[in-house]
Amino acid sequence: MVRRVWFFSWVLFVWLLGCGCVEGLGVNWGTMASHKLPPKVVVQMLKDNGIQKVKLFDADSLTMGALAGSGIEVMVAIPNDQLAVMTDYDRAKAWVRRNITRYNFNGGVTIKGRWRMKESLEFYNHHVANSDYIIGFQFSFIFYITIGFFWVGFLLLTEYIKGWYELLYHGFCRRFKIDEWKKISSIAVPIADTHPDTRKYVGVGNEPFLSSYNGSFLNVTLPALQNIQNALNEAGVGDSIKATVPLNADVYNSPESNPVPSAGRFRADINELMTQIVQFLNKNNAPFTINIYPFLSLYGNDNFPFDYAFFDGVSNPIVDNGISYTNVFDANFDTLVSSLKAVGLGDMTILVGEVGWPTDGDKNANSNNAYRFYNGLLPRLVANKGTPLRPGYIEVYLFGLIDEDAKSIAPGNFERHWGIFKYDGQPKYAIDLSGQGQNTLLVPAKGVTYLPQKWCMLSPNAADLSKIGDNINYACTFSDCTSLGYGSSCNGLDSDGNASYAFNMFFQMKNQDELSCVFEGLATITTQNISQGNCNFMVQIDSSSSLWRPSLVALSFVMVLTFLFL
């Protein structure tokens, strides 16, 4: 009886520790940056903020390696430029082997580790309650060192080296799953994540049917989707890993004559293709993944009702068959529900792959509006409010995690400023990812190193100022000057400030190479911070620095212990 009470208390405590984020809430982790944060630093930042799910835009091995053993659920992706290749089934099978099954092991990339108390209690009753004793943490550690090395030996250095790193660096019982324990000692110790919900996704393409792509991916997306899902099935993981296609909300609409959600239909030019995709997804129990951006309703449309992009109410809601729509997110989502209903699949699961608000690059892109947007969205998600046509739980991925200064700005300058964190992993504004409204700054990235505190600026002694325009254009062509645009954070600078900002962005892009701060004699290097008001003159992170790697220490320790015991 005492053991049961102790176990239940332990279960409740661990469960409460895991509730730092809205259930089902994930973030998009894009990596289109000139100076990337080390993947391990980003993974630790995710964990520090209780973020348990990420959506990637590729399957980069360094990123996947950093996520392995973290307990964070991952949605990997196939970029659009690889869709044509995936129409070959053998290539699709090879991709699945290289990027999915390769990581499908205990201590690998997690397949949705949401822990269920009921199942854990059932596991306890079956494996532990009838046991005569429970091995304690400290004794278990000693037991594993002394017995496990004799039994497994050098195999630990190859197959389980990643698991040992997590073991030694993050804590023994925190990282090892029960399966490893059962292999070693056949003694069941209750560990969270033993019974996860097994569901993970592969994103096939990213918004491949955008009108701006002029049909480039119309003929390859469905075959690629079919091949990837069939390859997952053949690999034996298709029941838990589902292929889906992240789509932009422009794949459906309502007619101008009746612009209400209930009139939603798939776009006429792709209606047949969308019907085939939806039917295939439904057949394989995969979700429909949609990206919804209320910000884009405002962008370039001064006639759009501003408050309708947020969640705190409007004076003139849209009324559709007796339903009042007070925000564009609900209206957009329900337009999709109606579109699915029109093809006979109105109950299909919908996953919101991207939703967010940028903080620079446009007059409506700023931290205040982002704060307002998230402060309305997150409480709705935690309350499982859903939408009028689809009340209840919605799985959502915020866009995005970190600003990306190398993204295309064809859609707008704001494209490089979607992150809830700045380029260096510093939080932009207060936000409560648990949806409780207790907004505080998120935990920043740790262990980030920067280039020296140096800036490039327009020289006070610059002689031929007629060359400034051409040099600003050159600097901005090869760096990120999106904050100088209309309505942006640095839009208020004078001509000298514009030049200094452009010169400094190029200087930082080039890792502060002194030759990159010349500009035909117009520029000079300073050690004085030349930031002005809300306009930050950045110092770039040192992405080439040799950060201390605890994994090397862990590896050395494991090797020493191995030779001592063998």
Coordinates of C-alpha atoms in Angstrom, one line a residue:
M1 CA 0.0 0.0 0.0
V2 CA 2.8 2.4 0.9
R3 CA 4.6 1.6 -2.3
R4 CA 1.4 2.3 -4.3
V5 CA 1.0 5.7 -2.6
W6 CA 4.6 6.5 -3.2
F7 CA 4.3 5.5 -6.9
F8 CA 1.2 7.6 -7.4
S9 CA 2.8 10.6 -5.8
W10 CA 5.8 10.2 -8.0
V11 CA 3.6 9.9 -11.1
L12 CA 1.7 13.0 -10.2
F13 CA 4.9 15.0 -9.6
V14 CA 6.5 14.0 -12.9
W15 CA 3.2 14.7 -14.8
L16 CA 3.0 18.2 -13.3
L17 CA 6.6 18.9 -14.3
G18 CA 5.7 18.1 -17.9
C19 CA 2.8 20.5 -18.1
G20 CA 4.8 23.6 -19.1
C21 CA 3.2 24.0 -22.5
V22 CA -0.3 23.8 -24.0
E23 CA -1.1 20.2 -24.8
G24 CA -0.3 19.4 -28.4
L25 CA 1.5 22.7 -28.9
G26 CA 4.7 22.6 -31.0
V27 CA 6.9 25.1 -32.8
N28 CA 8.4 25.2 -36.3
W29 CA 12.2 25.1 -36.2
G30 CA 13.6 26.7 -39.4
T31 CA 17.3 26.9 -40.1
M32 CA 17.6 29.3 -42.9
A33 CA 20.0 31.6 -41.1
S34 CA 23.5 32.8 -42.0
H35 CA 24.7 32.1 -38.5
K36 CA 22.9 29.1 -36.9
L37 CA 22.7 28.4 -33.2
P38 CA 24.2 25.0 -32.5
P39 CA 21.4 22.3 -32.6
K40 CA 22.3 21.2 -29.1
V41 CA 21.8 24.7 -27.8
V42 CA 18.4 24.9 -29.5
V43 CA 17.3 21.6 -28.2
Q44 CA 18.2 22.6 -24.7
M45 CA 16.3 25.8 -25.1
L46 CA 13.2 23.9 -26.2
K47 CA 13.5 21.7 -23.2
D48 CA 14.0 24.6 -20.8
N49 CA 10.8 26.1 -22.1
G50 CA 8.7 22.9 -21.9
I51 CA 8.3 22.7 -25.7
Q52 CA 7.8 19.0 -26.4
K53 CA 7.2 19.1 -30.2
V54 CA 9.0 20.6 -33.2
K55 CA 8.2 20.7 -36.9
L56 CA 11.3 20.7 -39.2
F57 CA 11.6 21.7 -42.8
D58 CA 14.0 18.9 -43.7
A59 CA 15.7 16.0 -42.0
D60 CA 19.2 17.4 -41.4
S61 CA 21.3 14.8 -39.7
L62 CA 22.9 17.3 -37.2
T63 CA 19.4 18.5 -36.1
M64 CA 18.1 15.0 -35.9
G65 CA 21.2 13.9 -33.9
A66 CA 20.7 16.7 -31.4
L67 CA 17.0 15.8 -31.0
A68 CA 17.8 12.1 -30.5
G69 CA 17.2 11.1 -26.9
S70 CA 15.7 14.5 -26.0
G71 CA 12.1 13.2 -25.7
I72 CA 10.9 15.9 -28.1
E73 CA 8.5 14.8 -30.7
V74 CA 9.6 15.6 -34.3
M75 CA 7.8 16.2 -37.5
V76 CA 10.4 15.9 -40.3
A77 CA 9.9 17.1 -43.8
I78 CA 10.8 16.6 -47.5
P79 CA 11.6 20.0 -49.2
N80 CA 9.7 20.9 -52.3
D81 CA 12.8 20.5 -54.5
Q82 CA 13.0 16.8 -53.5
L83 CA 9.3 15.9 -54.4
A84 CA 10.1 14.9 -57.9
V85 CA 12.8 12.5 -56.7
M86 CA 10.3 10.9 -54.3
T87 CA 8.1 9.9 -57.2
D88 CA 10.5 7.0 -57.6
Y89 CA 9.5 4.4 -55.0
D90 CA 13.1 3.1 -54.5
R91 CA 14.2 6.6 -53.7
A92 CA 11.3 7.1 -51.3
K93 CA 12.2 3.8 -49.5
A94 CA 15.9 5.0 -49.3
W95 CA 14.7 8.3 -47.8
V96 CA 12.7 6.6 -45.2
R97 CA 15.6 4.3 -44.2
R98 CA 18.0 7.2 -44.0
N99 CA 15.7 9.7 -42.2
I100 CA 13.1 7.7 -40.3
T101 CA 13.9 4.1 -39.4
R102 CA 17.5 5.1 -38.7
Y103 CA 16.3 7.0 -35.7
N104 CA 13.6 4.6 -34.7
F105 CA 15.2 3.1 -31.5
N106 CA 15.0 3.8 -27.8
G107 CA 17.0 6.9 -27.2
G108 CA 16.5 8.0 -30.8
V109 CA 14.2 10.6 -32.1
T110 CA 11.0 10.4 -30.1
I111 CA 7.7 9.2 -31.5
K112 CA 5.4 11.4 -29.5
G113 CA 6.3 10.9 -25.9
R114 CA 3.2 12.3 -24.2
W115 CA 2.9 10.3 -21.0
R116 CA -0.4 8.9 -19.8
M117 CA -0.9 8.4 -16.1
K118 CA -3.5 5.7 -16.5
E119 CA -1.2 3.6 -18.7
S120 CA 1.7 4.2 -16.4
L121 CA -0.3 3.0 -13.4
E122 CA -1.3 -0.1 -15.4
F123 CA 2.3 -0.7 -16.2
Y124 CA 3.2 -0.4 -12.5
N125 CA 0.5 -2.9 -11.4
H126 CA 1.8 -5.4 -14.0
H127 CA 5.5 -5.1 -13.6
V128 CA 6.2 -3.6 -10.1
A129 CA 3.3 -4.3 -7.7
N130 CA 4.1 -8.0 -7.6
S131 CA 7.8 -7.4 -7.3
D132 CA 9.5 -8.1 -3.9
Y133 CA 11.6 -5.0 -4.1
I134 CA 12.4 -2.0 -6.1
I135 CA 16.0 -1.1 -6.9
G136 CA 16.7 2.5 -5.9
F137 CA 18.2 5.1 -8.2
Q138 CA 21.7 5.1 -6.7
F139 CA 21.9 1.3 -6.4
S140 CA 20.6 0.9 -9.9
F141 CA 23.3 3.2 -11.2
I142 CA 26.0 1.2 -9.5
F143 CA 24.3 -2.0 -10.7
Y144 CA 24.3 -0.9 -14.3
I145 CA 27.9 0.2 -14.2
T146 CA 29.2 -3.0 -12.7
I147 CA 27.0 -5.6 -14.3
G148 CA 26.0 -3.8 -17.5
F149 CA 29.5 -3.3 -18.7
F150 CA 30.5 -6.9 -18.3
W151 CA 27.4 -8.0 -20.2
V152 CA 27.2 -5.4 -23.0
G153 CA 30.9 -4.4 -23.2
F154 CA 32.0 -2.6 -26.3
L155 CA 28.5 -2.7 -27.7
L156 CA 27.7 0.3 -25.5
L157 CA 30.4 2.3 -27.2
T158 CA 28.8 1.7 -30.6
E159 CA 25.0 1.1 -30.4
Y160 CA 24.4 2.9 -27.1
I161 CA 27.0 5.7 -27.0
K162 CA 24.3 8.3 -27.5
G163 CA 22.2 6.9 -24.7
W164 CA 25.2 7.0 -22.4
Y165 CA 25.9 10.6 -23.2
E166 CA 22.3 11.5 -22.1
L167 CA 22.7 9.2 -19.1
L168 CA 25.8 10.8 -17.8
Y169 CA 25.0 14.4 -18.7
H170 CA 21.3 14.7 -18.0
G171 CA 20.8 12.1 -15.3
F172 CA 20.7 8.3 -15.2
C173 CA 17.1 7.5 -14.6
R174 CA 15.8 10.5 -16.5
R175 CA 17.0 9.3 -19.9
F176 CA 17.0 5.5 -20.0
K177 CA 13.8 3.9 -21.1
I178 CA 12.5 0.8 -19.4
D179 CA 13.4 -1.4 -22.3
E180 CA 17.1 -0.9 -21.6
W181 CA 16.5 -1.8 -18.0
K182 CA 14.8 -5.0 -18.9
K183 CA 17.6 -5.9 -21.2
I184 CA 20.2 -5.3 -18.5
S185 CA 18.6 -6.6 -15.3
S186 CA 15.0 -7.7 -15.9
I187 CA 14.1 -5.4 -13.0
A188 CA 11.2 -3.0 -13.8
V189 CA 11.7 0.6 -12.6
P190 CA 8.9 3.0 -13.4
I191 CA 10.1 5.5 -15.9
A192 CA 8.0 8.2 -17.7
D193 CA 7.6 7.8 -21.4
T194 CA 7.3 4.0 -21.2
H195 CA 3.9 4.1 -22.8
P196 CA 3.9 7.0 -25.3
D197 CA 1.2 7.9 -27.7
T198 CA 2.9 6.7 -30.9
R199 CA 2.2 9.3 -33.6
K200 CA 4.7 11.1 -35.6
Y201 CA 4.6 12.9 -39.0
V202 CA 6.5 13.3 -42.2
G203 CA 5.7 16.5 -44.1
V204 CA 5.8 15.9 -47.8
G205 CA 6.7 19.2 -49.3
N206 CA 5.8 22.6 -47.9
E207 CA 2.9 24.6 -49.3
P208 CA 3.5 23.0 -52.8
F209 CA 0.3 24.4 -54.3
L210 CA 0.9 28.1 -53.7
S211 CA -0.4 30.1 -56.6
S212 CA 3.0 31.8 -56.9
Y213 CA 4.6 28.4 -57.8
N214 CA 2.6 28.3 -61.1
G215 CA 1.8 24.6 -60.8
S216 CA 5.4 23.5 -60.5
F217 CA 4.6 20.7 -58.0
L218 CA 1.1 19.7 -59.0
N219 CA 2.2 16.5 -60.8
V220 CA 4.7 15.3 -58.2
T221 CA 3.1 16.0 -54.7
L222 CA 0.5 13.2 -54.7
P223 CA 2.9 10.4 -56.0
A224 CA 5.5 11.5 -53.5
L225 CA 3.0 11.4 -50.7
Q226 CA 1.8 7.9 -51.7
N227 CA 5.4 6.6 -52.0
I228 CA 6.5 8.0 -48.7
Q229 CA 3.5 6.6 -46.8
N230 CA 3.8 3.2 -48.6
A231 CA 7.5 3.1 -47.7
L232 CA 6.7 3.9 -44.1
N233 CA 4.2 1.0 -44.2
E234 CA 6.7 -1.4 -45.7
A235 CA 9.3 -0.4 -43.1
G236 CA 6.8 -1.4 -40.4
V237 CA 6.3 2.1 -38.9
G238 CA 3.3 3.2 -41.0
D239 CA 0.9 2.7 -38.1
S240 CA 2.7 5.3 -36.0
I241 CA 4.3 7.6 -38.5
K242 CA 2.0 9.3 -41.0
A243 CA 2.8 11.2 -44.2
T244 CA 1.0 14.5 -44.7
V245 CA 1.3 17.6 -46.9
P246 CA 1.6 21.0 -45.1
L247 CA -0.6 23.3 -47.2
N248 CA -1.2 27.0 -47.4
A249 CA -4.7 28.2 -46.8
D250 CA -4.9 29.4 -50.4
V251 CA -5.9 25.8 -51.5
Y252 CA -9.5 26.6 -50.5
N253 CA -11.7 29.7 -50.5
S254 CA -15.3 30.9 -50.5
P255 CA -16.8 32.6 -53.5
E256 CA -16.8 36.4 -53.7
S257 CA -20.6 36.2 -54.0
N258 CA -20.9 34.4 -50.6
P259 CA -17.7 34.9 -48.6
V260 CA -18.6 32.9 -45.5
P261 CA -17.0 29.7 -44.0
S262 CA -19.9 27.4 -44.9
A263 CA -19.4 28.1 -48.6
G264 CA -15.8 26.9 -48.4
R265 CA -14.5 24.8 -51.3
F266 CA -11.2 23.7 -52.6
R267 CA -9.7 25.9 -55.2
A268 CA -11.3 25.1 -58.6
D269 CA -8.0 24.5 -60.5
I270 CA -6.9 21.9 -57.9
N271 CA -10.2 20.5 -56.7
E272 CA -9.7 17.1 -58.2
L273 CA -6.1 16.8 -57.0
M274 CA -7.0 18.0 -53.5
T275 CA -9.9 15.4 -53.4
Q276 CA -7.4 12.6 -54.2
I277 CA -4.9 13.8 -51.6
V278 CA -7.6 14.1 -48.9
Q279 CA -8.9 10.6 -49.7
F280 CA -5.4 9.1 -49.5
L281 CA -4.7 10.9 -46.2
N282 CA -8.0 9.7 -44.7
K283 CA -7.4 6.1 -45.9
N284 CA -4.1 6.1 -44.0
N285 CA -5.5 7.9 -40.9
A286 CA -3.2 10.9 -41.5
P287 CA -4.2 14.5 -40.7
F288 CA -4.9 17.3 -43.1
T289 CA -2.1 19.9 -42.3
I290 CA -2.9 23.5 -42.9
N291 CA -1.0 26.8 -42.4
I292 CA -3.1 29.7 -41.2
Y293 CA -1.7 33.3 -41.0
P294 CA -4.1 36.0 -39.8
F295 CA -1.2 38.5 -40.2
L296 CA -1.3 38.0 -44.0
S297 CA -5.0 39.1 -44.0
L298 CA -3.7 42.5 -42.9
Y299 CA -0.5 42.6 -45.0
G300 CA -1.1 44.8 -48.0
N301 CA -4.8 45.2 -47.3
D302 CA -5.6 48.4 -45.4
N303 CA -9.3 47.7 -45.8
F304 CA -9.2 44.5 -43.7
P305 CA -10.7 45.0 -40.2
F306 CA -7.6 45.2 -38.0
D307 CA -9.2 43.7 -34.9
Y308 CA -10.5 40.7 -36.8
A309 CA -6.9 39.4 -37.0
F310 CA -6.8 38.9 -33.2
F311 CA -8.9 37.1 -30.7
D312 CA -10.3 39.8 -28.4
G313 CA -13.5 40.6 -30.2
V314 CA -14.9 42.8 -33.0
S315 CA -17.9 45.1 -33.1
N316 CA -19.1 43.6 -36.4
P317 CA -18.7 39.9 -36.6
I318 CA -19.3 37.8 -39.7
V319 CA -22.6 35.9 -39.3
D320 CA -22.9 32.6 -41.2
N321 CA -26.0 30.5 -40.7
G322 CA -26.5 31.9 -37.2
I323 CA -22.8 31.5 -36.2
S324 CA -20.9 34.7 -35.3
Y325 CA -17.2 34.7 -36.4
T326 CA -15.2 37.2 -34.4
N327 CA -11.7 36.4 -35.7
V328 CA -10.2 35.3 -39.0
F329 CA -8.5 32.2 -37.6
D330 CA -11.9 30.6 -36.8
A331 CA -13.3 31.7 -40.1
N332 CA -10.3 30.3 -42.1
F333 CA -10.3 27.0 -40.2
D334 CA -14.0 26.5 -40.7
T335 CA -13.7 27.3 -44.4
L336 CA -11.4 24.3 -44.6
V337 CA -13.9 22.2 -42.6
S338 CA -16.6 23.1 -45.1
S339 CA -14.2 22.3 -48.0
L340 CA -13.6 18.8 -46.5
K341 CA -17.2 18.3 -45.9
A342 CA -17.9 19.1 -49.6
V343 CA -15.7 16.1 -50.6
G344 CA -17.4 13.8 -48.0
L345 CA -14.7 14.0 -45.3
G346 CA -16.0 16.7 -42.9
D347 CA -14.8 14.8 -39.8
M348 CA -11.2 14.5 -41.0
T349 CA -8.5 15.4 -38.4
I350 CA -7.0 18.8 -39.1
L351 CA -3.5 19.8 -37.8
V352 CA -2.4 23.5 -37.9
G353 CA 1.1 23.2 -39.2
E354 CA 2.0 26.9 -38.9
V355 CA 0.4 29.9 -37.2
G356 CA 2.1 33.0 -35.8
W357 CA 2.9 36.7 -36.0
P358 CA 6.1 38.4 -37.1
T359 CA 7.8 41.2 -35.2
D360 CA 9.5 43.3 -37.9
G361 CA 9.5 44.0 -41.6
D362 CA 6.1 45.6 -41.9
K363 CA 4.0 48.3 -40.1
N364 CA 1.8 45.6 -38.5
A365 CA 4.8 43.3 -37.7
N366 CA 5.9 44.2 -34.2
S367 CA 6.3 42.7 -30.7
N368 CA 3.1 44.4 -29.4
N369 CA 0.9 42.8 -32.1
A370 CA 2.7 39.5 -31.7
Y371 CA 2.0 39.6 -27.9
R372 CA -1.6 40.4 -28.5
F373 CA -2.0 37.6 -31.0
Y374 CA -0.4 34.9 -28.9
N375 CA -2.1 36.2 -25.7
G376 CA -5.4 35.4 -27.5
L377 CA -4.5 32.2 -29.2
L378 CA -2.8 30.2 -26.4
P379 CA -5.6 30.5 -23.8
R380 CA -8.0 29.2 -26.5
L381 CA -5.8 26.3 -27.2
V382 CA -5.4 25.3 -23.5
A383 CA -9.2 25.5 -23.1
N384 CA -9.7 23.3 -26.1
K385 CA -12.2 25.8 -27.4
G386 CA -11.7 24.9 -31.1
T387 CA -13.8 26.6 -33.7
P388 CA -17.6 26.9 -34.2
L389 CA -17.6 24.0 -36.7
R390 CA -14.8 22.0 -35.0
P391 CA -15.0 22.5 -31.2
G392 CA -12.4 20.8 -29.0
Y393 CA -8.7 20.0 -29.2
I394 CA -6.6 21.3 -32.1
E395 CA -3.0 20.3 -32.6
V396 CA -1.0 23.5 -33.4
Y397 CA 2.6 24.3 -34.3
L398 CA 3.6 28.0 -33.8
F399 CA 5.6 29.7 -36.5
G400 CA 8.3 30.1 -35.7
L401 CA 11.0 29.4 -33.2
I402 CA 14.0 31.6 -34.2
D403 CA 14.4 34.5 -36.7
E404 CA 16.0 33.4 -40.0
D405 CA 18.0 36.1 -41.8
A406 CA 18.5 34.0 -44.9
K407 CA 14.9 33.4 -45.8
S408 CA 13.5 34.6 -49.1
I409 CA 11.8 38.0 -48.7
A410 CA 9.7 37.5 -51.9
P411 CA 6.5 37.4 -49.8
G412 CA 7.6 40.4 -47.7
N413 CA 10.4 41.7 -45.4
F414 CA 8.5 40.2 -42.5
E415 CA 9.5 36.6 -43.6
R416 CA 12.8 36.9 -41.6
H417 CA 11.1 37.9 -38.3
W418 CA 8.6 35.2 -37.4
G419 CA 10.5 33.8 -34.4
I420 CA 9.4 34.0 -30.8
F421 CA 13.2 34.1 -30.2
K422 CA 15.7 36.5 -31.9
Y423 CA 18.5 35.2 -34.1
D424 CA 20.6 34.5 -31.0
G425 CA 18.0 32.7 -28.9
Q426 CA 17.0 35.7 -26.8
P427 CA 13.2 36.0 -26.2
K428 CA 11.4 38.9 -27.9
Y429 CA 8.5 39.4 -25.5
A430 CA 6.6 37.9 -22.6
I431 CA 4.6 34.9 -23.4
D432 CA 3.0 32.0 -21.5
L433 CA 3.2 28.8 -23.5
S434 CA 1.0 27.1 -21.0
G435 CA -1.9 29.4 -22.0
Q436 CA -2.5 30.5 -18.4
G437 CA -1.9 34.2 -19.1
Q438 CA 1.0 34.4 -16.7
N439 CA 3.3 36.0 -19.4
T440 CA 7.0 36.1 -18.7
L441 CA 10.0 36.1 -20.9
L442 CA 10.9 32.6 -22.1
V443 CA 14.2 31.0 -21.1
P444 CA 16.9 32.2 -23.5
A445 CA 19.4 30.0 -25.3
K446 CA 22.4 29.1 -23.0
G447 CA 26.0 29.0 -23.9
V448 CA 25.8 31.3 -26.9
T449 CA 29.0 33.0 -27.9
Y450 CA 29.2 36.2 -29.9
L451 CA 31.7 37.9 -32.1
P452 CA 33.6 40.8 -30.4
Q453 CA 31.7 44.0 -29.4
K454 CA 32.5 45.8 -32.7
W455 CA 30.4 47.6 -35.2
C456 CA 30.8 49.0 -38.7
M457 CA 29.5 52.5 -39.2
L458 CA 29.6 55.4 -41.7
S459 CA 32.8 57.2 -41.0
P460 CA 32.5 60.8 -39.7
N461 CA 35.4 61.6 -42.1
A462 CA 33.7 60.1 -45.2
A463 CA 34.5 62.3 -48.2
D464 CA 32.6 61.3 -51.3
L465 CA 29.0 60.9 -50.0
S466 CA 27.7 60.4 -53.5
K467 CA 28.8 56.8 -53.3
I468 CA 26.6 56.0 -50.2
G469 CA 23.6 54.8 -52.1
D470 CA 25.4 52.3 -54.2
N471 CA 27.3 51.0 -51.1
I472 CA 24.1 50.7 -49.1
N473 CA 22.5 48.7 -51.9
Y474 CA 25.6 46.4 -52.1
A475 CA 25.6 45.8 -48.3
C476 CA 21.9 45.0 -48.2
T477 CA 22.1 42.7 -51.2
F478 CA 24.4 40.4 -49.2
S479 CA 23.0 40.9 -45.7
D480 CA 19.6 41.5 -44.0
C481 CA 18.4 45.0 -44.1
T482 CA 14.7 44.2 -43.7
S483 CA 14.4 46.2 -40.5
L484 CA 15.0 49.4 -42.6
G485 CA 11.8 49.0 -44.5
Y486 CA 8.6 51.0 -44.2
G487 CA 7.0 50.6 -40.7
S488 CA 9.9 48.5 -39.5
S489 CA 12.0 48.9 -36.3
C490 CA 14.8 50.9 -38.0
N491 CA 12.6 52.9 -40.4
G492 CA 13.1 56.1 -38.4
L493 CA 16.9 56.4 -39.0
D494 CA 18.3 59.3 -41.0
S495 CA 20.4 58.7 -44.1
D496 CA 23.6 58.4 -42.1
G497 CA 21.9 55.9 -39.8
N498 CA 20.7 53.9 -42.8
A499 CA 24.2 53.7 -44.1
S500 CA 25.6 52.6 -40.7
Y501 CA 23.0 50.0 -40.3
A502 CA 23.6 48.5 -43.7
F503 CA 27.3 48.6 -43.3
N504 CA 27.1 46.9 -40.0
M505 CA 24.8 44.1 -41.2
F506 CA 27.3 43.3 -43.9
F507 CA 30.2 43.5 -41.5
Q508 CA 28.5 41.0 -39.1
M509 CA 27.5 38.8 -42.0
K510 CA 31.2 38.5 -42.9
N511 CA 32.1 37.7 -39.3
Q512 CA 33.6 41.1 -38.7
D513 CA 36.3 40.8 -41.3
E514 CA 38.0 44.2 -41.3
L515 CA 38.0 44.2 -45.1
S516 CA 34.2 44.1 -45.1
C517 CA 34.1 47.5 -43.4
V518 CA 35.6 49.6 -46.1
F519 CA 32.9 50.6 -48.6
E520 CA 35.2 52.7 -50.7
G521 CA 36.5 54.6 -47.7
L522 CA 33.1 55.4 -46.3
A523 CA 33.1 53.1 -43.3
T524 CA 35.0 52.7 -40.1
I525 CA 35.0 50.2 -37.2
T526 CA 33.9 51.3 -33.7
T527 CA 33.7 49.6 -30.3
Q528 CA 30.9 51.9 -29.2
N529 CA 27.3 50.4 -29.5
I530 CA 25.6 52.5 -32.2
S531 CA 22.1 51.2 -31.7
Q532 CA 19.4 53.9 -31.7
G533 CA 16.1 53.6 -29.8
N534 CA 14.2 50.5 -31.0
C535 CA 16.7 49.9 -33.8
N536 CA 19.3 47.4 -32.7
F537 CA 22.7 47.3 -34.4
M538 CA 23.4 43.6 -33.9
V539 CA 26.6 41.8 -33.0
Q540 CA 26.4 38.4 -34.7
I541 CA 26.9 35.1 -32.9
D542 CA 30.1 33.3 -33.4
S543 CA 28.9 30.1 -35.1
S544 CA 32.4 28.9 -35.8
S545 CA 33.5 29.0 -32.2
S546 CA 34.6 25.8 -30.5
L547 CA 31.9 25.5 -27.8
W548 CA 32.7 23.1 -25.0
R549 CA 31.1 19.8 -25.7
P550 CA 30.0 17.8 -22.6
S551 CA 29.6 14.8 -24.9
L552 CA 33.4 14.6 -25.3
V553 CA 33.7 14.4 -21.5
A554 CA 31.0 11.8 -21.4
L555 CA 32.7 9.8 -24.1
S556 CA 36.0 9.9 -22.3
F557 CA 34.4 8.8 -19.1
V558 CA 32.6 5.9 -20.7
M559 CA 35.8 4.7 -22.4
V560 CA 37.8 4.9 -19.1
L561 CA 35.1 2.9 -17.3
T562 CA 34.9 0.4 -20.1
F563 CA 38.6 -0.4 -20.0
L564 CA 38.6 -0.5 -16.2
F565 CA 35.8 -3.0 -16.0
L566 CA 36.7 -5.2 -19.0

